[in-house]
Tab-separated table of N, CA, C and O in Angstrom:
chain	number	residue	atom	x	y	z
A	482	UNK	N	-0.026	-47.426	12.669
A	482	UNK	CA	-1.195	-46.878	12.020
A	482	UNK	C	-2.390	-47.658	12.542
A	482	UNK	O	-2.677	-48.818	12.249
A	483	UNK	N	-3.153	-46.703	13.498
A	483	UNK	CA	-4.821	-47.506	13.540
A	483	UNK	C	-5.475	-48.252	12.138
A	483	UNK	O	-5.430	-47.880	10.965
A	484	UNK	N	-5.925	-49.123	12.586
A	484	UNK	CA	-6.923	-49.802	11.534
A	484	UNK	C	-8.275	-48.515	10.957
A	484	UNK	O	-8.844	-48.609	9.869
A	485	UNK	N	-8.543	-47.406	11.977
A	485	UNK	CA	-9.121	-46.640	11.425
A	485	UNK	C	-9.006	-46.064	10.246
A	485	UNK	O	-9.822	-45.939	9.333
A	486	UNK	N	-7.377	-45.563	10.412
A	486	UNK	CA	-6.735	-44.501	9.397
A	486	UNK	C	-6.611	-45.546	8.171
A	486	UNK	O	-7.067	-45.076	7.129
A	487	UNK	N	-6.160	-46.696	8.072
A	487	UNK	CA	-5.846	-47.735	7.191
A	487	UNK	C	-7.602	-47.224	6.719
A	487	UNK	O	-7.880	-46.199	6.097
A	488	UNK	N	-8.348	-48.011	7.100
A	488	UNK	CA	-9.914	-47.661	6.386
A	488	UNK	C	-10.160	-46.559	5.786
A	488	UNK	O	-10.426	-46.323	4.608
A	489	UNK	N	-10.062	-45.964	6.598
A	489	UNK	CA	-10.213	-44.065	6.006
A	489	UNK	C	-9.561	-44.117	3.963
A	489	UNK	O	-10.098	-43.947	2.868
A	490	UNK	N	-7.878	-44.521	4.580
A	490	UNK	CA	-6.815	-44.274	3.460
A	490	UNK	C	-8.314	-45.019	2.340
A	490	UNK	O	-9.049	-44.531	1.481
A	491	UNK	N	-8.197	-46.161	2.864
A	491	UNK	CA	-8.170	-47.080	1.861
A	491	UNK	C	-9.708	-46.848	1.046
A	491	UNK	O	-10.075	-47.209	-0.072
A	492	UNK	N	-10.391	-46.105	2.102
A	492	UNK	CA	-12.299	-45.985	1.370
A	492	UNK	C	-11.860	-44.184	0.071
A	492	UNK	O	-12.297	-43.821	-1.020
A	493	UNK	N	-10.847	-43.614	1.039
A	493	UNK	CA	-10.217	-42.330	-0.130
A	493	UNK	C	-9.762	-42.748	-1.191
A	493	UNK	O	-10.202	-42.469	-2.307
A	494	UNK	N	-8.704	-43.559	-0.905
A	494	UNK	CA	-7.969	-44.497	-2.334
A	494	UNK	C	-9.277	-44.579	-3.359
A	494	UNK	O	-9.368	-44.084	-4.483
A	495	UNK	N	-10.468	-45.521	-2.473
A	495	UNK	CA	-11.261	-46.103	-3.900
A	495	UNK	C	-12.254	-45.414	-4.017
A	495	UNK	O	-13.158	-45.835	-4.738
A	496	UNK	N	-12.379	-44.250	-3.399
A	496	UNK	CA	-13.721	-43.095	-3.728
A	496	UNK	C	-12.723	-42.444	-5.059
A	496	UNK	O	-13.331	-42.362	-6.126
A	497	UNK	N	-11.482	-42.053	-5.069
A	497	UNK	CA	-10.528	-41.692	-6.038
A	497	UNK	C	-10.644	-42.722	-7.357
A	497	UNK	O	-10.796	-42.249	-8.483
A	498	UNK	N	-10.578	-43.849	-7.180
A	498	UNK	CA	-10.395	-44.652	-8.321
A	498	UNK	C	-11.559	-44.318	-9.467
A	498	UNK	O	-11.551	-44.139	-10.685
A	499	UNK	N	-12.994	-44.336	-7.958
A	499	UNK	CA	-14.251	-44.407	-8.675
A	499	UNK	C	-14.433	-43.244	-9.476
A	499	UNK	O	-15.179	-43.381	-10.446
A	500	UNK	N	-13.845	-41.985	-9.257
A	500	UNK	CA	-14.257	-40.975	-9.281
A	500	UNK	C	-13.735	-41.023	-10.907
A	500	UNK	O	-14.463	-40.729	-11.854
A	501	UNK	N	-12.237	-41.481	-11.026
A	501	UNK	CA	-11.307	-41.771	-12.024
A	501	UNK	C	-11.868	-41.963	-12.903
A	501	UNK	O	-11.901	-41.201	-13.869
A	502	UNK	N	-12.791	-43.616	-12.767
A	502	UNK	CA	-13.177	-44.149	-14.210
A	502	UNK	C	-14.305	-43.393	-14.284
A	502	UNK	O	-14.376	-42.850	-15.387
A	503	UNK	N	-15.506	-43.049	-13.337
A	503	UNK	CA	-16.169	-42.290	-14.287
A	503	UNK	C	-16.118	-40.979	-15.033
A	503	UNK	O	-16.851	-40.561	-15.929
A	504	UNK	N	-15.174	-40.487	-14.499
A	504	UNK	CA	-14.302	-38.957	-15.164
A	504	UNK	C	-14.271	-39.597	-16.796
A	504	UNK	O	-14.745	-39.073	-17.804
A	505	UNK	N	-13.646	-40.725	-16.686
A	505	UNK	CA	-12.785	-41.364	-18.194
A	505	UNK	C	-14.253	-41.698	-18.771
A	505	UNK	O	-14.431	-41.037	-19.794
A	506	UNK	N	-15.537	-42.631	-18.402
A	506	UNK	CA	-16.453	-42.839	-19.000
A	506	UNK	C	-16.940	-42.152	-19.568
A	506	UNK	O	-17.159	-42.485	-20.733
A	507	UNK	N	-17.339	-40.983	-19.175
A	507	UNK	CA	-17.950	-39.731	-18.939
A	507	UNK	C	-17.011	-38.680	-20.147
A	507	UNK	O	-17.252	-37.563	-20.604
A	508	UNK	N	-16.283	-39.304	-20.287
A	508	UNK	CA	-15.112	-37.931	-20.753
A	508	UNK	C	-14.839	-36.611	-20.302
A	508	UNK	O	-14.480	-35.649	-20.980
A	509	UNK	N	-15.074	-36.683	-18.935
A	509	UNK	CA	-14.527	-35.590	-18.146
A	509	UNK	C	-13.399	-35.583	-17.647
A	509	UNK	O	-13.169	-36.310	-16.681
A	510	UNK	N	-12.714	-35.008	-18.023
A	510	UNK	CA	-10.763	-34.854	-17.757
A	510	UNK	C	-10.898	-34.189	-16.735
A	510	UNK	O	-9.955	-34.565	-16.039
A	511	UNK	N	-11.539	-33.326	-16.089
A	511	UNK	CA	-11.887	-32.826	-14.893
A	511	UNK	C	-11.892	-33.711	-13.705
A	511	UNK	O	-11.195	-33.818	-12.696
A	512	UNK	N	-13.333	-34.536	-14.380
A	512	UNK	CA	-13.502	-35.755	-12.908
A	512	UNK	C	-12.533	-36.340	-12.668
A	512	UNK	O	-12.124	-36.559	-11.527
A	513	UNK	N	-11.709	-36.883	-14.260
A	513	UNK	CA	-10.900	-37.965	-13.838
A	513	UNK	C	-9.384	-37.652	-12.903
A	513	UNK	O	-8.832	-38.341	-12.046
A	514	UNK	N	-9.065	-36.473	-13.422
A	514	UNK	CA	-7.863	-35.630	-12.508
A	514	UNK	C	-8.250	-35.491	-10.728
A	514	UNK	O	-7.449	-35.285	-9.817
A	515	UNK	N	-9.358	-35.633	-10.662
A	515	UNK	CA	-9.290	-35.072	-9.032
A	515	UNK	C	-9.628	-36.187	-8.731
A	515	UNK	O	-9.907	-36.177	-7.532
A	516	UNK	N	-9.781	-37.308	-9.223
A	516	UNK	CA	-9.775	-38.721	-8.993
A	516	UNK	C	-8.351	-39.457	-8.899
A	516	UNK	O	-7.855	-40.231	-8.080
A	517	UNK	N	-7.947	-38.922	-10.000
A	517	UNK	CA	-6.402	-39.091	-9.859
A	517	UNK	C	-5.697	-38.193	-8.891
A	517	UNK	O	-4.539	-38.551	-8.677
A	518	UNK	N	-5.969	-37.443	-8.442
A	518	UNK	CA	-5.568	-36.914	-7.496
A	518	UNK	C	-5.595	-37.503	-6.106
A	518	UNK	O	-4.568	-37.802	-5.496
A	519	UNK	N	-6.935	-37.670	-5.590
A	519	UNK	CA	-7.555	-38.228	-4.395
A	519	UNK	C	-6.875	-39.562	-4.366
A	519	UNK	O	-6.617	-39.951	-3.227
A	520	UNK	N	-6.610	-40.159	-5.101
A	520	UNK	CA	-5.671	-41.333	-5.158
A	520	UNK	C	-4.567	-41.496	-4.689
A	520	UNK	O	-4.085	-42.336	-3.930
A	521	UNK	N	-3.934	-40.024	-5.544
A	521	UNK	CA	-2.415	-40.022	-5.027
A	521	UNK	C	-2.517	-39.851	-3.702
A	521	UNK	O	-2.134	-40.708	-2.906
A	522	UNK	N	-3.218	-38.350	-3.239
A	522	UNK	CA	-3.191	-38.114	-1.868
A	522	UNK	C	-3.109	-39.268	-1.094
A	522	UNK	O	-2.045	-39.546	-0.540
A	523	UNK	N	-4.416	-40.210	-0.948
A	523	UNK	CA	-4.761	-41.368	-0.220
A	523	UNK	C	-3.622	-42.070	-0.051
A	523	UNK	O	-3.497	-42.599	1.053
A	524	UNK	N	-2.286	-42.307	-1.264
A	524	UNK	CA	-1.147	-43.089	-1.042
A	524	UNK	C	-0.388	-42.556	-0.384
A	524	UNK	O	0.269	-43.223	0.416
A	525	UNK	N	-0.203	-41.113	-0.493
A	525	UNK	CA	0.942	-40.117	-0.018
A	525	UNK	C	0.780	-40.638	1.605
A	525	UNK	O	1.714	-41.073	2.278
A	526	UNK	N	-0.720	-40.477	2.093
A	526	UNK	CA	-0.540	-40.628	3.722
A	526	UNK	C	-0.378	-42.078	3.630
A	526	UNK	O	0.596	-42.526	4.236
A	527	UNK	N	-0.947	-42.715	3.151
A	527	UNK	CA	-0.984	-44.520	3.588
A	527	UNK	C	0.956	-44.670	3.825
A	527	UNK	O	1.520	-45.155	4.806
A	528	UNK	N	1.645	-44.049	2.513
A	528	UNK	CA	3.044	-43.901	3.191
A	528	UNK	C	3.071	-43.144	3.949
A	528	UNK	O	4.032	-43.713	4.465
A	529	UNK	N	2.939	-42.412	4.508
A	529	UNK	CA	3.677	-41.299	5.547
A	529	UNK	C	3.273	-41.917	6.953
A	529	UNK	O	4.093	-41.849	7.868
A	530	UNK	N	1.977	-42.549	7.170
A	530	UNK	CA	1.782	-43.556	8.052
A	530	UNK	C	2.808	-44.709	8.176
A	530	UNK	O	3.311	-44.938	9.276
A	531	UNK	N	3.170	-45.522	6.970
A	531	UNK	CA	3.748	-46.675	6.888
A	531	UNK	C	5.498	-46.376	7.546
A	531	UNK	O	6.197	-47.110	8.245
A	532	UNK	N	5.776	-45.015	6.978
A	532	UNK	CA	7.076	-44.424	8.188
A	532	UNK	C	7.170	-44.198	8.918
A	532	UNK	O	8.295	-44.261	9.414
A	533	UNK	N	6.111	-43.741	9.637
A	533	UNK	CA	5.955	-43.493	11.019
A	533	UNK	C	5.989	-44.571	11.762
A	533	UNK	O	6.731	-44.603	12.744
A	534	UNK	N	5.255	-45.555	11.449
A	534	UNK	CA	5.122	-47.435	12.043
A	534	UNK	C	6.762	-47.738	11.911
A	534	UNK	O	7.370	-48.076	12.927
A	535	UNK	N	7.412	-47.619	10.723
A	535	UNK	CA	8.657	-47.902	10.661
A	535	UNK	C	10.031	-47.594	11.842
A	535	UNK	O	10.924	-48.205	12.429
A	536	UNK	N	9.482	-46.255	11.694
A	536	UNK	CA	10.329	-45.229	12.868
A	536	UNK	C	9.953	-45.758	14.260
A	536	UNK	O	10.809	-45.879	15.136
A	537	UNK	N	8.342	-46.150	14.500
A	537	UNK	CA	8.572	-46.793	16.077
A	537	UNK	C	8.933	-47.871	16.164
A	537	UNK	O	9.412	-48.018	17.288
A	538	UNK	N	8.992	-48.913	15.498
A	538	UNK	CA	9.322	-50.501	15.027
A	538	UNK	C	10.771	-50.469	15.407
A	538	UNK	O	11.237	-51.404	16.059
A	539	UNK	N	11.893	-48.931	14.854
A	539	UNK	CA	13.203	-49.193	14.921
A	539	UNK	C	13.630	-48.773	16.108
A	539	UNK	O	14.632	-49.275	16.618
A	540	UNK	N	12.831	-47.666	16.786
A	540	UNK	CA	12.677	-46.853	18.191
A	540	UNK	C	12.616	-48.213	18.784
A	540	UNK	O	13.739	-48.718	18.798
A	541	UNK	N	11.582	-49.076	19.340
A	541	UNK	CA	11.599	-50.178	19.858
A	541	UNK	C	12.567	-50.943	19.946
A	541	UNK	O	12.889	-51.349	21.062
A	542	UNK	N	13.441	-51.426	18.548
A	542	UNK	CA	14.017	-52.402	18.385
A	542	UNK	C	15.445	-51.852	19.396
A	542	UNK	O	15.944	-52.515	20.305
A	543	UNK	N	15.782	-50.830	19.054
A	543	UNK	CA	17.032	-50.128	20.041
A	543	UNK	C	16.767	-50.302	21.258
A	543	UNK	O	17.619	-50.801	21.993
A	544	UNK	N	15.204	-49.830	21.861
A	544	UNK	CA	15.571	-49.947	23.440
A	544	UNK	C	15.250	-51.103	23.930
A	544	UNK	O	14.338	-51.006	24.751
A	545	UNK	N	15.776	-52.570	23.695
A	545	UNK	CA	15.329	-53.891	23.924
A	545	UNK	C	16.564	-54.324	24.222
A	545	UNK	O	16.750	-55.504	24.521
């Protein structure tokens, strides 16, 4: 995983968080769901990246 995509994940992760608490401040169950959402998403790839690194790590380790 580029350090790009890591940034990307990680500025989505906390645009999600932010979005979260002020949904909850606010008492918008609206905001706070697509905050909670944008969150999950942001983790879903940060893993799906973190397997992919895995899968070439073990690709490597075989042809050595």
């Amino acid at each position: 995983m580029s350090f790009t995509d890591k940034a990307k994940n990680k500025a989505e992760q906390l645009a999600g968080a932010a979005k979260e608490r002020i949904g909850e401040a606010a008492g918008n169950e609206r905001m706070r769901g697509e905050g909670a959402t944008q969150q999950g998403d942001a983790r879903a790839r940060q893993a799906g990246e973190h397997v992919k690194d895995a899968g070439r790590d073990a690709k490597d380790a075989f042809r050595k």
